[in-house]
Amino acid sequence: MTKREATGPGPGRLRHLGPLIIGFSLLGLGLFALHHLLKPVNFADVIAQMRATPNETLAIALGATALGYGALIGYDFWALQYLEKKLPLRVVALGGFLGYAFGNTIGISVLSGGAVRYRIYSAFGLNAFEVAALASYIALAMGTGLSLVGVFALALHPSALTGLLPLSETTVRALALTGGLGTLGLLYALGISGRVLRVGRFEIAMPRPRILTGQMVIALFDSSMAALTLYVLLPPGAPDFVTFLAIYATATMIGVITHVPGGVGVFETVVIAAMPKGTAVGEVAAALLMFRMTYYLLPFGLAFVIVSLNEARLAGGWARRLFGDISEPMRPAFKAIAGMVPWLSGAWAFGFGAYLMAVSILPTVTPLHDPDDLVGLILLEGGSLVSAVMGVILVILSHGLIRRVNGAFWLTLLTLGGGIVAVMLRSFDTESAALLALGALALWPFRREFYRQAKITEGVLGPAWIGLVTIVIAAVGLFFVFIHAATPYSHMFWFDFAQDASAPRSLRAGVTGSAVLVIFTIFLALKPSSKQRPQTMAQALRLASEIVASQSDPQACLALSGDKEFRFADSGTAFLMFSRRRKSWVCMGDPVGDMRYFDDLGWGFVEAAQQASCRPVFYELSERHVPFMIEMGLAAHKMGEEAVVNLTKASLSGTRLAGLRTAYEQARREGLSFEVLSPPHAPELIAALKPISESFLKHRIGHEKRFSVGRFDAAYLNRFPLALLRRRGEPVAFAAMLAPGAGKRVAIDVMRYRPEDAPALIGFLFFALIDHYKTAGAAELSLGLAPLSGLGTRRTARLWDRFGPLMFRHGGAFHSFDDLRAYKAQFGPEWRPRYIALPVGVSPMAAMADVAGLIAAGRGGLLRRKSG
């Protein structure tokens, strides 16, 4: 790696940590506020209240949850209507349910609703931009609908929040009616007129009234069912349902605004604080806990089991015999989900780890052993300690599962087995043992997804990990205090060994588990790095140049432009090149060098970017690397196609090139000549070409490109052959030719010409290059990228109008992307797809903006490009 990479991105990294710090801080504040509200509550009373809940009440809550998730799928249906896309209803149901089940519970980007939908819907033809638009529409629709439901409920019962707001009921009702009716009127007015709503730099096209009405109905039904799930679980003394609907909507929106996953702590705090005076806080806490289990954990577990069973059905064997084969229409959807398996499994293991740590500090309900039985007491104590340690190990292994490490998978199964033994030793807890066994069985069908032979602890330590460890320890501590609040602390706690000494036993287990977690983190922090020593840029360029010289891919030559960083394989025989832009680390092209090290380079790059709280992006990837991108949990989609002329088959005769051939011969008779000059080049030649480059930049681009294309720089140009056009002895155009190794594969890089002569000079140059390199024995010549014909649709046209001229090489001389593509098509090239790959939850627009910024050499380049 380069020296810059080894030392980190400096102040920029601190900016990236901001959202992470804020998120963890808000979560901590929410938990602290919740702890304050629950001080008078006895945990045993909460458990007793949960166990006393009538079965018919639980049945109503489960039914409301099922209806609510059915309504949530309606958001996807109307969003697809808005985007004018049609998908099979079964696919929409699967994508909607899994999106909400995983996204609502976990909330991390790769398992967000948009990420899950992308994997499923892209298998049926939607591209990343369309899925991003769909996810954005759903987020806006849900937020707007929930807000309106809460506002109108507040208008009906303004007393719902008068205890939290310093306003009278009349004022609250007036504000709610004005805001609700005004918003509805604006939405329908924009929908009927077709006008676009502009909020700052964002533009939102309102749906047609039919879609808007359907969306409002879905929002009302969804909010009502979710609120009903909690409402039926509340104790006597709770407000009426309409009033509670306003409370629920407010609590949910505050949870969303804080960006705390699932609104944990924040949602509960608002609900408890809004309850009427005299309502039993312990019973409300029991209702909230059951609500979390019913509306969040149960759908998540069901969704995980659905994915697990269908993974087993895809693999054949007992699952296929028992449940039948997956139908052909649904097969692409379930295959697409496979990329989420590592993250799902990691979340699954982390959840069971937290569960075991919680179990370890719970009071023993039923004594298993005789009070005088020393062996029984040792087993009871050991069960609590082992349960805590197994929980910590699962938390640690969850990171290895995310990285598809084979050893982490098998150790997770082994640790779950150890957890089963531990809970049985504690108090013969068959319910927990059955739950852990089910967790292990659900993981089993995914075993083929964990193939990496890597260190389990590699890449663990980072800001997110440290923050997570802190939150886990704090949560365990608060949970312990909450459970054993009635037991006064004494120094004798540490030495009190008895079956009825639940608090001391819980304290020892909690401290042991937390200590293991802290010691593990400190061990990683102090562990010496095994990576290569930092290199200077000159050393990195020298090593990269040696590797490039042994390759045949012309794109590898872009490593020598001097504007990129490198990650080298430990062997020093392979590398990838990248640059940083805001929160993106953008890798340019395929890895270069020995293919045996490509997988490790890719994983290392992704993990390093994520540890820096940045997003890894791979730009201009070839098709052969797309499966690997998907395995790493990234989304890959076409952003263009490379026009490559097969020189072994190419012919300059025939009717297709008749016009160009005639123009070529005419230009030769008029004094235009062509030659290819080998490096190094005379300083006088570079000086003579400089005015051509300056004139080109001034009239066509406005700024020198970088990153995905070379630039006019004497040191850079001296590395490559120059194709030169002269008119009566004077240079009028030139192109730097990327021709690594034996020169069998060649590509046009920097191309400059006098603007008044384009595109005639481009045609002459392409024609002459094909003839020259065909005669020289080269196998292929790349004419550069051209956009896909479908990228200019009305949904994405503005994006490509903004960034396209920067991204597509040699596009400055053409009025449109279609003209550029049609011009290159004259030469009969093979069209080879190129992709951009990025984390599934990341907006493609944001990634494209960062790539365009790198190519334009920063925001200044973009601004000059627009004004040029």
Short mmCIF file of C-alpha atoms in Angstrom, two decimals, residues 29-430:
data_model
loop_
_atom_site.label_atom_id
_atom_site.label_comp_id
_atom_site.label_asym_id
_atom_site.label_seq_id
_atom_site.Cartn_x
_atom_site.Cartn_y
_atom_site.Cartn_z
CA LEU A 29 -29.30 8.55 25.43
CA GLY A 30 -32.43 6.60 24.53
CA LEU A 31 -31.38 3.66 26.68
CA PHE A 32 -30.46 5.99 29.55
CA ALA A 33 -33.85 7.75 29.37
CA LEU A 34 -35.61 4.41 29.24
CA HIS A 35 -33.63 3.20 32.25
CA HIS A 36 -34.68 6.32 34.17
CA LEU A 37 -38.35 5.71 33.38
CA LEU A 38 -38.12 2.03 34.36
CA LYS A 39 -36.42 2.61 37.72
CA PRO A 40 -39.50 1.74 39.77
CA VAL A 41 -40.23 -1.36 37.68
CA ASN A 42 -39.46 -4.85 38.93
CA PHE A 43 -38.23 -7.17 36.19
CA ALA A 44 -39.97 -10.16 37.77
CA ASP A 45 -43.28 -8.29 37.50
CA VAL A 46 -42.63 -7.62 33.81
CA ILE A 47 -42.04 -11.32 33.14
CA ALA A 48 -45.10 -12.24 35.18
CA GLN A 49 -47.22 -9.76 33.21
CA MET A 50 -45.98 -11.20 29.92
CA ARG A 51 -46.77 -14.75 31.02
CA ALA A 52 -50.23 -13.67 32.19
CA THR A 53 -51.19 -12.19 28.81
CA PRO A 54 -54.29 -14.06 27.54
CA ASN A 55 -53.86 -16.22 24.45
CA GLU A 56 -56.66 -14.38 22.66
CA THR A 57 -54.79 -11.09 23.16
CA LEU A 58 -51.64 -12.61 21.67
CA ALA A 59 -53.71 -13.96 18.78
CA ILE A 60 -55.10 -10.47 18.03
CA ALA A 61 -51.56 -9.01 18.17
CA LEU A 62 -50.27 -11.68 15.79
CA GLY A 63 -53.20 -11.11 13.44
CA ALA A 64 -52.64 -7.35 13.43
CA THR A 65 -48.94 -7.93 12.72
CA ALA A 66 -49.77 -10.18 9.77
CA LEU A 67 -52.23 -7.62 8.36
CA GLY A 68 -49.71 -4.82 8.94
CA TYR A 69 -46.97 -6.58 7.00
CA GLY A 70 -49.46 -7.32 4.25
CA ALA A 71 -50.20 -3.60 4.07
CA LEU A 72 -46.47 -2.82 4.00
CA ILE A 73 -46.20 -4.82 0.78
CA GLY A 74 -48.72 -2.37 -0.67
CA TYR A 75 -46.07 0.36 -0.51
CA ASP A 76 -43.98 -1.63 -3.00
CA PHE A 77 -47.01 -2.21 -5.23
CA TRP A 78 -47.86 1.49 -5.51
CA ALA A 79 -44.20 2.48 -5.83
CA LEU A 80 -43.87 0.20 -8.85
CA GLN A 81 -47.05 1.76 -10.26
CA TYR A 82 -45.47 5.18 -9.81
CA LEU A 83 -42.32 4.06 -11.65
CA GLU A 84 -44.46 2.39 -14.35
CA LYS A 85 -42.83 -0.98 -13.72
CA LYS A 86 -44.58 -4.33 -13.63
CA LEU A 87 -43.36 -7.30 -11.59
CA PRO A 88 -45.12 -10.56 -10.66
CA LEU A 89 -47.21 -10.10 -7.51
CA ARG A 90 -45.39 -13.00 -5.80
CA VAL A 91 -42.07 -11.26 -6.37
CA VAL A 92 -43.41 -7.97 -4.98
CA ALA A 93 -44.77 -9.80 -1.93
CA LEU A 94 -41.44 -11.53 -1.31
CA GLY A 95 -39.38 -8.38 -1.83
CA GLY A 96 -41.69 -6.29 0.32
CA PHE A 97 -41.92 -8.75 3.20
CA LEU A 98 -38.21 -9.53 3.36
CA GLY A 99 -37.35 -5.86 2.94
CA TYR A 100 -39.45 -4.82 5.91
CA ALA A 101 -38.68 -7.88 8.06
CA PHE A 102 -34.92 -7.42 7.75
CA GLY A 103 -34.77 -3.64 7.37
CA ASN A 104 -37.10 -2.83 10.27
CA THR A 105 -35.26 -5.08 12.71
CA ILE A 106 -31.62 -4.56 11.80
CA GLY A 107 -31.42 -1.26 9.96
CA ILE A 108 -27.83 -1.63 8.66
CA SER A 109 -27.35 -0.49 5.08
CA VAL A 110 -26.65 -3.82 3.42
CA LEU A 111 -29.81 -5.31 4.98
CA SER A 112 -31.98 -2.23 4.64
CA GLY A 113 -35.27 -2.43 2.80
CA GLY A 114 -33.72 -0.88 -0.32
CA ALA A 115 -30.80 -3.31 -0.29
CA VAL A 116 -33.04 -6.37 -0.02
CA ARG A 117 -35.33 -5.07 -2.75
CA TYR A 118 -32.39 -4.41 -5.05
CA ARG A 119 -31.25 -8.02 -4.91
CA ILE A 120 -34.71 -9.37 -5.65
CA TYR A 121 -36.08 -6.79 -8.08
CA SER A 122 -32.85 -6.50 -10.08
CA ALA A 123 -33.18 -10.21 -10.87
CA PHE A 124 -36.38 -9.25 -12.71
CA GLY A 125 -35.01 -6.40 -14.78
CA LEU A 126 -34.95 -3.31 -12.56
CA ASN A 127 -31.63 -1.50 -12.51
CA ALA A 128 -29.97 0.13 -9.51
CA PHE A 129 -31.28 3.59 -10.34
CA GLU A 130 -34.86 2.35 -10.54
CA VAL A 131 -34.59 0.42 -7.27
CA ALA A 132 -33.02 3.48 -5.63
CA ALA A 133 -35.94 5.58 -6.88
CA LEU A 134 -38.38 2.94 -5.61
CA ALA A 135 -36.76 2.84 -2.16
CA SER A 136 -36.72 6.64 -1.95
CA TYR A 137 -40.37 6.79 -2.94
CA ILE A 138 -41.32 4.20 -0.31
CA ALA A 139 -39.40 6.08 2.40
CA LEU A 140 -41.14 9.33 1.48
CA ALA A 141 -44.54 7.65 1.21
CA MET A 142 -44.19 5.92 4.58
CA GLY A 143 -42.92 9.04 6.31
CA THR A 144 -45.60 11.27 4.79
CA GLY A 145 -48.39 8.76 5.40
CA LEU A 146 -47.38 8.06 8.99
CA SER A 147 -47.06 11.79 9.69
CA LEU A 148 -50.50 12.53 8.25
CA VAL A 149 -52.10 9.67 10.19
CA GLY A 150 -50.54 10.96 13.40
CA VAL A 151 -51.48 14.58 12.66
CA PHE A 152 -55.15 13.81 11.97
CA ALA A 153 -55.34 11.49 14.99
CA LEU A 154 -53.91 14.35 17.03
CA ALA A 155 -56.53 16.68 15.59
CA LEU A 156 -59.26 14.32 16.81
CA HIS A 157 -57.67 13.86 20.23
CA PRO A 158 -55.25 16.73 20.93
CA SER A 159 -54.95 15.62 24.53
CA ALA A 160 -52.70 12.74 23.41
CA LEU A 161 -49.54 14.84 23.59
CA THR A 162 -50.51 17.77 25.77
CA GLY A 163 -48.40 16.26 28.53
CA LEU A 164 -45.35 16.44 26.28
CA LEU A 165 -46.07 19.75 24.50
CA PRO A 166 -46.41 23.20 26.17
CA LEU A 167 -49.56 23.95 24.15
CA SER A 168 -53.29 23.94 24.82
CA GLU A 169 -55.61 21.35 23.24
CA THR A 170 -57.21 24.02 21.03
CA THR A 171 -53.82 25.12 19.69
CA VAL A 172 -52.71 21.53 19.08
CA ARG A 173 -55.94 20.75 17.19
CA ALA A 174 -55.68 23.91 15.05
CA LEU A 175 -52.05 23.28 14.16
CA ALA A 176 -52.75 19.62 13.37
CA LEU A 177 -55.72 20.39 11.11
CA THR A 178 -53.91 23.20 9.32
CA GLY A 179 -50.79 21.13 8.74
CA GLY A 180 -52.62 17.96 7.75
CA LEU A 181 -55.15 19.52 5.37
CA GLY A 182 -52.53 21.85 3.91
CA THR A 183 -50.16 18.96 3.19
CA LEU A 184 -52.90 16.83 1.65
CA GLY A 185 -54.07 19.71 -0.52
CA LEU A 186 -50.53 20.41 -1.72
CA LEU A 187 -49.90 16.74 -2.56
CA TYR A 188 -53.10 16.35 -4.57
CA ALA A 189 -52.63 19.72 -6.30
CA LEU A 190 -49.15 18.72 -7.43
CA GLY A 191 -50.38 15.26 -8.44
CA ILE A 192 -53.22 16.67 -10.57
CA SER A 193 -51.12 19.41 -12.19
CA GLY A 194 -48.08 17.19 -12.76
CA ARG A 195 -45.77 19.88 -11.35
CA VAL A 196 -42.57 19.00 -9.54
CA LEU A 197 -42.01 19.81 -5.87
CA ARG A 198 -38.61 21.40 -5.28
CA VAL A 199 -37.10 21.22 -1.81
CA GLY A 200 -33.65 22.75 -1.89
CA ARG A 201 -31.66 20.87 -4.51
CA PHE A 202 -34.10 17.94 -4.53
CA GLU A 203 -36.96 17.52 -6.98
CA ILE A 204 -39.94 15.27 -6.23
CA ALA A 205 -42.51 14.40 -8.88
CA MET A 206 -45.85 13.72 -7.19
CA PRO A 207 -47.74 10.55 -8.16
CA ARG A 208 -51.06 10.69 -9.96
CA PRO A 209 -54.15 11.06 -7.70
CA ARG A 210 -55.06 7.37 -8.08
CA ILE A 211 -51.63 6.25 -6.84
CA LEU A 212 -51.58 8.92 -4.14
CA THR A 213 -54.98 7.80 -2.84
CA GLY A 214 -53.91 4.16 -2.81
CA GLN A 215 -50.76 5.13 -0.94
CA MET A 216 -52.75 7.06 1.67
CA VAL A 217 -55.07 4.09 2.24
CA ILE A 218 -52.06 1.79 2.68
CA ALA A 219 -50.47 4.25 5.12
CA LEU A 220 -53.65 4.46 7.22
CA PHE A 221 -54.08 0.68 7.33
CA ASP A 222 -50.39 -0.02 8.01
CA SER A 223 -50.18 2.51 10.85
CA SER A 224 -53.44 1.30 12.36
CA MET A 225 -52.39 -2.37 12.37
CA ALA A 226 -48.96 -1.64 13.82
CA ALA A 227 -50.50 0.54 16.52
CA LEU A 228 -53.18 -2.09 17.17
CA THR A 229 -50.47 -4.72 17.76
CA LEU A 230 -49.13 -2.67 20.65
CA TYR A 231 -52.50 -1.32 21.78
CA VAL A 232 -54.05 -4.70 22.56
CA LEU A 233 -51.04 -5.56 24.71
CA LEU A 234 -51.28 -2.40 26.83
CA PRO A 235 -52.74 -2.58 30.34
CA PRO A 236 -56.06 -1.06 31.47
CA GLY A 237 -55.90 2.71 31.75
CA ALA A 238 -54.34 3.24 28.33
CA PRO A 239 -55.94 5.98 26.17
CA ASP A 240 -58.53 5.16 23.51
CA PHE A 241 -57.24 3.79 20.21
CA VAL A 242 -57.43 7.02 18.15
CA THR A 243 -55.52 8.90 20.84
CA PHE A 244 -52.97 6.11 21.06
CA LEU A 245 -52.60 6.17 17.25
CA ALA A 246 -51.30 9.73 17.53
CA ILE A 247 -48.89 8.66 20.28
CA TYR A 248 -47.67 5.70 18.22
CA ALA A 249 -47.15 7.80 15.08
CA THR A 250 -45.23 10.44 17.03
CA ALA A 251 -43.01 7.87 18.77
CA THR A 252 -42.27 6.14 15.46
CA MET A 253 -41.38 9.36 13.66
CA ILE A 254 -39.06 10.47 16.48
CA GLY A 255 -37.38 7.05 16.31
CA VAL A 256 -36.90 7.45 12.55
CA ILE A 257 -35.57 11.00 12.84
CA THR A 258 -32.92 9.93 15.37
CA HIS A 259 -31.72 7.18 12.97
CA VAL A 260 -31.40 4.74 15.87
CA PRO A 261 -31.89 1.20 14.46
CA GLY A 262 -35.51 0.26 15.07
CA GLY A 263 -35.90 3.36 17.27
CA VAL A 264 -34.70 1.21 20.21
CA GLY A 265 -35.03 3.12 23.47
CA VAL A 266 -36.36 6.26 21.79
CA PHE A 267 -39.70 4.74 20.76
CA GLU A 268 -40.25 3.15 24.17
CA THR A 269 -39.37 6.36 26.01
CA VAL A 270 -41.94 8.43 24.07
CA VAL A 271 -44.70 5.82 24.52
CA ILE A 272 -44.15 5.45 28.27
CA ALA A 273 -43.89 9.22 28.77
CA ALA A 274 -47.15 9.79 26.85
CA MET A 275 -49.19 7.30 28.88
CA PRO A 276 -51.81 8.81 31.25
CA LYS A 277 -50.83 9.26 34.87
CA GLY A 278 -51.56 6.22 36.96
CA THR A 279 -50.85 3.73 34.16
CA ALA A 280 -48.68 0.90 35.48
CA VAL A 281 -45.23 1.49 33.97
CA GLY A 282 -44.23 -2.13 34.47
CA GLU A 283 -47.23 -3.35 32.51
CA VAL A 284 -46.52 -0.85 29.73
CA ALA A 285 -42.90 -2.11 29.65
CA ALA A 286 -44.17 -5.68 29.33
CA ALA A 287 -46.44 -4.62 26.45
CA LEU A 288 -43.57 -2.85 24.68
CA LEU A 289 -41.30 -5.88 25.08
CA MET A 290 -43.97 -8.19 23.66
CA PHE A 291 -44.59 -5.70 20.85
CA ARG A 292 -40.89 -5.76 19.89
CA MET A 293 -40.93 -9.54 19.89
CA THR A 294 -44.18 -9.76 17.91
CA TYR A 295 -43.77 -6.98 15.35
CA TYR A 296 -39.99 -7.09 14.84
CA LEU A 297 -38.25 -10.24 16.03
CA LEU A 298 -40.92 -12.72 14.95
CA PRO A 299 -41.10 -11.46 11.30
CA PHE A 300 -37.29 -11.35 11.20
CA GLY A 301 -37.04 -14.94 12.41
CA LEU A 302 -39.75 -16.03 9.97
CA ALA A 303 -38.01 -14.26 7.09
CA PHE A 304 -34.68 -15.87 8.03
CA VAL A 305 -36.28 -19.32 8.13
CA ILE A 306 -37.92 -18.68 4.72
CA VAL A 307 -34.55 -17.78 3.21
CA SER A 308 -32.91 -20.77 4.92
CA LEU A 309 -35.52 -23.28 3.72
CA ASN A 310 -35.40 -21.99 0.17
CA GLU A 311 -31.61 -22.10 0.20
CA ALA A 312 -31.93 -25.75 1.17
CA ARG A 313 -34.51 -26.30 -1.61
CA LEU A 314 -32.13 -24.76 -4.16
CA ALA A 315 -29.42 -27.15 -3.01
CA GLY A 316 -31.73 -30.17 -3.40
CA GLY A 317 -31.78 -33.10 -0.96
CA TRP A 318 -34.27 -33.47 1.88
CA ALA A 319 -35.69 -29.94 1.58
CA ARG A 320 -36.61 -30.41 -2.07
CA ARG A 321 -38.17 -33.80 -1.34
CA LEU A 322 -40.13 -32.45 1.60
CA PHE A 323 -41.24 -29.05 0.28
CA GLY A 324 -40.89 -29.52 -3.46
CA ASP A 325 -38.76 -27.57 -5.92
CA ILE A 326 -38.87 -23.79 -6.22
CA SER A 327 -40.99 -22.68 -9.16
CA GLU A 328 -39.09 -21.27 -12.15
CA PRO A 329 -40.66 -17.78 -11.87
CA MET A 330 -39.41 -17.47 -8.27
CA ARG A 331 -36.02 -19.13 -8.70
CA PRO A 332 -34.19 -15.89 -9.74
CA ALA A 333 -35.51 -14.12 -6.64
CA PHE A 334 -34.22 -16.74 -4.19
CA LYS A 335 -30.89 -17.03 -6.00
CA ALA A 336 -30.51 -13.26 -5.73
CA ILE A 337 -30.99 -13.39 -1.96
CA ALA A 338 -27.87 -15.55 -1.56
CA GLY A 339 -25.69 -12.43 -1.54
CA MET A 340 -27.35 -11.30 1.70
CA VAL A 341 -26.63 -14.56 3.50
CA PRO A 342 -23.32 -13.50 5.17
CA TRP A 343 -24.84 -10.33 6.60
CA LEU A 344 -28.01 -12.14 7.65
CA SER A 345 -25.99 -14.87 9.31
CA GLY A 346 -23.83 -12.30 11.06
CA ALA A 347 -26.91 -10.52 12.42
CA TRP A 348 -28.40 -13.89 13.38
CA ALA A 349 -25.26 -14.89 15.33
CA PHE A 350 -24.99 -11.46 16.95
CA GLY A 351 -28.60 -11.68 18.09
CA PHE A 352 -28.06 -15.09 19.67
CA GLY A 353 -24.89 -13.78 21.29
CA ALA A 354 -26.82 -10.92 22.88
CA TYR A 355 -29.51 -13.40 23.93
CA LEU A 356 -27.00 -15.67 25.68
CA MET A 357 -25.43 -12.71 27.48
CA ALA A 358 -28.89 -11.65 28.64
CA VAL A 359 -29.73 -15.18 29.77
CA SER A 360 -26.52 -15.36 31.79
CA ILE A 361 -27.60 -12.51 34.08
CA LEU A 362 -31.24 -13.52 34.46
CA PRO A 363 -32.29 -14.92 37.86
CA THR A 364 -32.59 -18.70 37.95
CA VAL A 365 -36.33 -19.34 37.89
CA THR A 366 -36.43 -22.91 39.19
CA PRO A 367 -33.60 -24.30 41.35
CA LEU A 368 -32.31 -27.45 39.71
CA HIS A 369 -30.06 -28.80 42.43
CA ASP A 370 -30.26 -29.53 46.14
CA PRO A 371 -29.10 -26.48 48.16
CA ASP A 372 -26.32 -28.55 49.74
CA ASP A 373 -25.18 -30.11 46.46
CA LEU A 374 -21.75 -28.58 45.75
CA VAL A 375 -21.46 -30.20 42.31
CA GLY A 376 -24.88 -28.86 41.37
CA LEU A 377 -23.90 -25.36 42.53
CA ILE A 378 -20.68 -25.51 40.51
CA LEU A 379 -22.65 -26.55 37.43
CA LEU A 380 -25.11 -23.71 37.99
CA GLU A 381 -22.32 -21.15 38.37
CA GLY A 382 -20.45 -22.62 35.43
CA GLY A 383 -23.57 -22.54 33.26
CA SER A 384 -23.97 -18.79 33.85
CA LEU A 385 -20.30 -18.04 33.13
CA VAL A 386 -20.19 -20.27 30.05
CA SER A 387 -23.41 -18.73 28.76
CA ALA A 388 -21.89 -15.24 29.01
CA VAL A 389 -18.65 -16.33 27.32
CA MET A 390 -20.50 -18.17 24.53
CA GLY A 391 -22.52 -15.01 23.93
CA VAL A 392 -19.36 -12.92 23.60
CA ILE A 393 -17.81 -15.46 21.22
CA LEU A 394 -20.91 -15.33 19.00
CA VAL A 395 -20.68 -11.52 18.91
CA ILE A 396 -17.04 -11.82 17.80
CA LEU A 397 -17.77 -14.57 15.25
CA SER A 398 -20.58 -12.53 13.68
CA HIS A 399 -17.98 -10.35 11.97
CA GLY A 400 -16.27 -13.41 10.50
CA LEU A 401 -19.60 -14.62 9.13
CA ILE A 402 -20.13 -11.30 7.38
CA ARG A 403 -16.75 -11.83 5.69
CA ARG A 404 -17.70 -15.40 4.60
CA VAL A 405 -14.91 -16.99 6.66
CA ASN A 406 -15.31 -20.76 6.67
CA GLY A 407 -13.89 -21.21 10.15
CA ALA A 408 -16.27 -18.63 11.61
CA PHE A 409 -19.26 -20.62 10.34
CA TRP A 410 -18.22 -23.90 11.94
CA LEU A 411 -17.17 -22.20 15.17
CA THR A 412 -20.58 -20.48 15.28
CA LEU A 413 -22.33 -23.84 15.15
CA LEU A 414 -19.98 -25.18 17.82
CA THR A 415 -20.58 -22.12 20.02
CA LEU A 416 -24.35 -22.46 19.68
CA GLY A 417 -23.92 -26.04 20.85
CA GLY A 418 -21.93 -24.77 23.82
CA GLY A 419 -24.71 -22.29 24.53
CA ILE A 420 -27.25 -25.12 24.59
CA VAL A 421 -25.16 -26.96 27.19
CA ALA A 422 -24.76 -23.76 29.23
CA VAL A 423 -28.48 -22.92 29.44
CA MET A 424 -29.30 -26.52 30.35
CA LEU A 425 -26.74 -26.41 33.17
CA ARG A 426 -28.13 -23.10 34.50
CA SER A 427 -31.70 -24.17 35.11
CA PHE A 428 -32.58 -26.85 32.62
CA ASP A 429 -33.86 -24.07 30.31
CA THR A 430 -35.37 -26.20 27.55
#
